[in-house]
Amino acid sequence: MEYDFLQIASWPEEVQEAYEQAEVPSPYEILLAYEKLASEVRRQNKELRSYGNALSELPDSIHDLLQDTLSTWTTSLPQSSHEEVFTSFADSLQNITTQATSTIETLQKTLPHSPLSAFLTHKTWETLAQSLLTSLQDALQLLLNKSHSILADQGIELIAPETGDSFTATLHRAIETRSGGEAGTIAELIRSGYRNNQLVIRPADVAVYKKSKEPT
């Protein structure tokens, strides 16, 4: 909207000054801004597709890993080889889930702030983003539960202590100590362990709360 001289002259001085200093973007500048936004949306879509592809391969990766491991386990291996087989399995499963978890964590940081929000209200887009992230986390947990269930059928039990559980030297391996909790209890599970009945294939790696120093 344009104003004539008489209208502008009737405005308070500070309003006149603000109007004179205001810069209205040209059609070219507006078009350029929309092209920049569209380019960023395309980049974001490409990134999201790559995340989606990585996560969609997760079920096959875990399934193949389980099949190979169980096939090796059920062959006539000497008992001494069992630890090596399932240590390899545990490491591979840990790597797969760590990559998936890292992808989900990245999405948690970036997805709610995606430029796609320019086409939706912030609240609507944030709700959709959080719903997607929750679905991904649930799917990952379902895969892990299924993997552990298959292992349980073979007599393999997961060693995964929770924060606050007592440290047990026969089941856990303390690889670091921390302050701020009850001494001798688990501060954090760093890597799950496995056991076959009473035979510990690999202890769980944990951080343990250390005893506080006595005041001098």
Short mmCIF file of C-alpha atoms in Angstrom, two decimals, residues 18 21 44 51 74 82 89 120-121 123 129 136 146 160 164 172 179 181 190 195 197 210:
data_model
loop_
_atom_site.label_atom_id
_atom_site.label_comp_id
_atom_site.label_asym_id
_atom_site.label_seq_id
_atom_site.Cartn_x
_atom_site.Cartn_y
_atom_site.Cartn_z
CA ALA A 18 10.51 4.41 10.35
CA GLN A 21 13.79 3.81 6.38
CA GLN A 44 16.74 -31.65 3.76
CA TYR A 51 18.34 -41.57 6.96
CA THR A 74 24.54 -74.86 15.86
CA HIS A 82 31.51 -70.31 21.43
CA PHE A 89 27.85 -61.24 17.30
CA LEU A 120 3.29 -25.79 8.30
CA THR A 121 2.68 -24.20 11.65
CA LYS A 123 3.27 -26.82 16.39
CA ALA A 129 8.35 -34.87 13.66
CA LEU A 136 11.59 -45.07 14.72
CA LYS A 146 13.13 -59.85 18.78
CA ALA A 160 22.21 -55.43 30.66
CA GLY A 164 21.55 -48.14 40.25
CA HIS A 172 30.10 -56.80 34.82
CA SER A 179 31.11 -39.56 41.07
CA GLY A 181 26.00 -41.93 43.09
CA ILE A 190 28.21 -48.89 28.11
CA ARG A 195 25.97 -65.46 28.92
CA ASN A 197 23.26 -70.39 31.09
CA LYS A 210 33.14 -44.65 43.09
#
